[in-house]
Amino acid sequence: MNSMTAEEIQQALYENRRLPHGPARNAQAEVLTAAAEVCGDPELFRQALIAQIDAYEYSAERTRMVIPFARLLQEYDRDPGAFGTRDTYDLFWRFKWVSGRIVESPEIPLESATGWLEDMERRYRLAGYSERAVRQSEFYLAHAIGDDERAERAINRWRAAERDGMSDCHACETHTQGWFWTIKGDDAKAIEIWEPVLAGSQTCREEPHRVLARSLLPLVRLGRADEARSHHLRGYRMARGTESLLRSIGEHIEFCALTGNEPRGLEILTEHTALLGPLADVESQMEFYGGVLVLLRRLSLLGHGADPSVSYEGSPRTVDELYGILHAEALGIAGRFDVRNGNTRTSDVLRTRIEQAPLLDVLPLGVRSTALPEPAGVPAPALFPVPAAAPATDFAELVERARQARDQGHPAADGLWAEVAARLDERSGQDGQDAEPLLLADVADHRALSAARSGAADAAELLTAVRDRYRALGRAERAALAELRLATAAAQAVGAPGEIRALLAAALQSAEALDPAEPLRTRRIALAELTSIRVESYLRSVEAAHSDAPGDGHDHGHGHSDGHDEFAAELAAFAAAYDETLPDVVAEAEETLGRLALSQGDPDRAATLLAAAAARSVAAGRPWEAVDPLALRAGVLVSLGRPEEAQEAALSALEHASEVTDADTQGVVRLTLADILLRCGAAGEATVHALTAAHWFDQAGRTADGGAQARLLLARAYARDGRPADAAEVLQSTLPDLLEHGEGQAVSVREFLGDLLGELREPRPAAEQYLLAAELAKDWEDQRPHAGLAQSAADQLSMADLVPEAVAAYERALELHRQTDGVPVAEVRMLRSLAWLELREGVTDAGVARARARMDEAAAVLEVLLASDPQAPELRSELAQTWHQLAQVLDRRVSTQEDEDEDETGTGSDGLVLLDKAEIEALRLEEVRLWDRAAGIYGELGTDHLEDRFQCLSSAAWTEHELGRAEAGAARMSALADELRALPEGTAPEWLLPSAERSAKSLMA
């Protein structure tokens, strides 16, 4: 490699500072330091050393900064006079970093680490700095070697010392001081100290990223799980993929492992597989591995030890294999620290961390995670406990409870019978004795019913065998029910209409043949009749559809409303017949009538019927059967614009769902309630129910549909609640599912995500979402959404400094906007944005001319509109803003020239032709006129535009000052101040009058 010139090194240093932190930047920094040393320019060499130290500091090679810093210190000791004020400050500032990095390097003897600290203390004292930074470094050293008493003394002296130019930023100090209290086991104190960082009043390059991660387990231990969830969603988003935050990433993985979110933890680990392996910063490696090992141990204990995890050094590894590798490496690093420190403190702390027990069975996070495969022989933990009575230890008691639940129609019946069947199988395997025949028939009934519900091919065969068993045992009432289930199974399997009708008739005949003294005879008959009404209605619709097929010779000019009417009449007659005797069965009929009314476009009647059905179920002692009609009624009431009643219905549904074991129903109820709460403005409450709904849908195996919709609603609730980072993390996790739910939703979801990313100041990914949404909408008949998305993409591309791309997007949006007769204000704002983009990459005469043309075009659009509506306040305000911005463009042109040094040709840099004094004065006068015109409109628009008016008048006044007319400028501001004093108190912002007064005084100074 040829030697680089000083200019080439300087440019390369500038370019390297713009690279992301990581190995590539570090390697280039090392090359440039060597080149600078060869170059022989001491000042350039110092700059290169500083750049190398800074590159290491924000990477996974932090500890390597010791060598370049030692060389920099040698340069200082050799010739302190060569260091300017800034150079000296930079040296002393980085002394803190190095003292910490030395502590984190087990190869550096303890005596050397202590010597560095003593040297730092001496140098800071001679330089006149406070001992605050020294005591902070002493705390790090004392903690690292396990000297708790010295650590506490150091932190007390640190906090007592005066802040000065060497003190760490407030956020970093707060982070460490809170961490000290977690070490002492006082989580509440730590959270209290961290509050300024968590609240956003103290921030820096790595905060609140690190505090958010540190706070996770303390919050869970304090019972503040909701905050912990939010800190994970927000904090991991900040830390993801950042080398210097490996410890924080490990803490997020650890948090997932200890809160029942092992799949999420594994996904985070997968995203950071490239960072597994030896690192220069061995302490960060050990801390990262510590969090990973907590996860891997949990996975192994859950039966996933033989499952694939992630690759290590290019080779796929199972969970147990990876655990063995990382465990050995982490403890090996800890052992090196132990040798240096002369104790086992580091190894002991690491082992304790790895062996932690879970803090919660599950903490729903809201984000979508791929479920782990169910390990053989190890039951998967339920996300939510299935509501049921207390477990029975006595088998006879269990059977009795199962029969009671079955006869009552209780949702727990299936679970109880499943347990009976399992215990029965176990008993038969132990002693070979069969159970009583009736119990065997009941278990067979449970299995046949499960088969029928799942649509199993052998369901009819199983139900027939159950019927025959019950008949043989003389249990005709149970046989009649099995007969009815045969008919419904045939209908579910879309059997031949004649066969289904025959089975229904047989079921009704069996019910009617029961002994009149049988208590269940009336119920069996009613159930057979209701089932016949429902199935017959279905069969009629199928037959009508076939008869209406083209070419069948029938008249197709009529609809099927008669069939619906007949169905409704039959249901009503049934309800009337059994109104007094079987209220729960009548409730089923009324619910069906409610659904029918809804399908026929009569939501008011539907709401009434559904309410009646729910009330009957509750009165009959079957509140769980009120859940479905109440949830449906809540949705109907929302559509009718009755949100308060809808919320009441949804809350009732949730209350009655306490005993419902069906996960899908639980998800629907909570999703309905969350939707209603969000519509009613209760975003915080909505998040709770949407979060729970998502997890119920996951448990029901509906992650991709119901779960996705619940997460979408959760994201909207988070956004409405002022939590955009939480919303974005949830939405991005479920985005692939939502994109499968139709083009309309795909566009809406991508636009929503773009909005969130824009709010989070992530313009590039925001622009990407808008552009993807625009691509989907480009062929829609209505092109207004396409135009709006193109404009949003342009705004974000502009924010990301992607100027050519932003210009192209604005041009496309303008074209679409004009084609669709969009809102004129949007066109005006796009034209103004295009004007400013002309100056983004430098002020040139051509750019200024194009910017002026765009501003003039925007003003022309507004003037045309104002010709037909001269007093339109929004249009007048936009015209004033356009004049204001045009004046700013001209001001930028003049100000740029004033910063240039004229060369011999009379041409400035970048081809800017230098104006003479008269030309500059003309531009300045034009600026004043434009600001005056804008201020005049703002004045006519009233006190709502006082701040806009102040900005225009202030700009005009100072421009006049530059023209040598200071008195005129001061007069403007004095007149404004007089006007502000005359306004009623509270009309103008408090700062406005003092600012006007100060400006008037300064202009005359």
Coordinates of C-alpha atoms in Angstrom, one line a residue, residues 859 862-863 866 870-884 929-946 948-950 952-953 979:
A859 CA -48.5 30.8 -4.5
L862 CA -53.5 29.5 -3.9
E863 CA -54.2 32.7 -5.6
L866 CA -58.7 32.6 -3.4
P870 CA -61.1 35.3 -1.0
Q871 CA -61.7 34.9 2.8
A872 CA -60.9 31.2 3.1
P873 CA -58.7 31.2 6.3
E874 CA -56.8 28.0 5.5
L875 CA -55.9 29.1 2.0
R876 CA -54.9 32.6 3.2
S877 CA -52.7 31.0 5.9
E878 CA -51.0 28.8 3.4
L879 CA -50.4 31.8 1.1
A880 CA -48.7 33.7 3.9
Q881 CA -46.6 30.6 4.7
T882 CA -45.6 30.4 1.1
W883 CA -44.4 34.0 1.0
H884 CA -42.6 33.5 4.3
R929 CA -41.7 42.8 1.3
L930 CA -42.5 39.2 1.4
W931 CA -42.4 39.0 5.2
D932 CA -44.5 42.1 5.4
R933 CA -47.2 40.6 3.1
A934 CA -47.2 37.4 5.1
A935 CA -47.4 39.3 8.4
G936 CA -50.3 41.3 7.1
I937 CA -52.3 38.2 6.3
Y938 CA -51.5 36.6 9.7
G939 CA -52.6 39.9 11.3
E940 CA -56.0 39.7 9.5
L941 CA -56.4 36.0 10.5
G942 CA -56.3 37.0 14.2
T943 CA -54.6 36.0 17.4
D944 CA -54.3 32.3 16.5
H945 CA -51.4 33.3 14.2
L946 CA -49.5 35.6 16.6
D948 CA -46.4 33.2 12.8
R949 CA -46.7 36.9 12.6
F950 CA -43.9 37.4 15.2
C952 CA -42.2 37.3 9.9
L953 CA -41.9 40.7 11.6
E979 CA -50.1 45.5 20.4

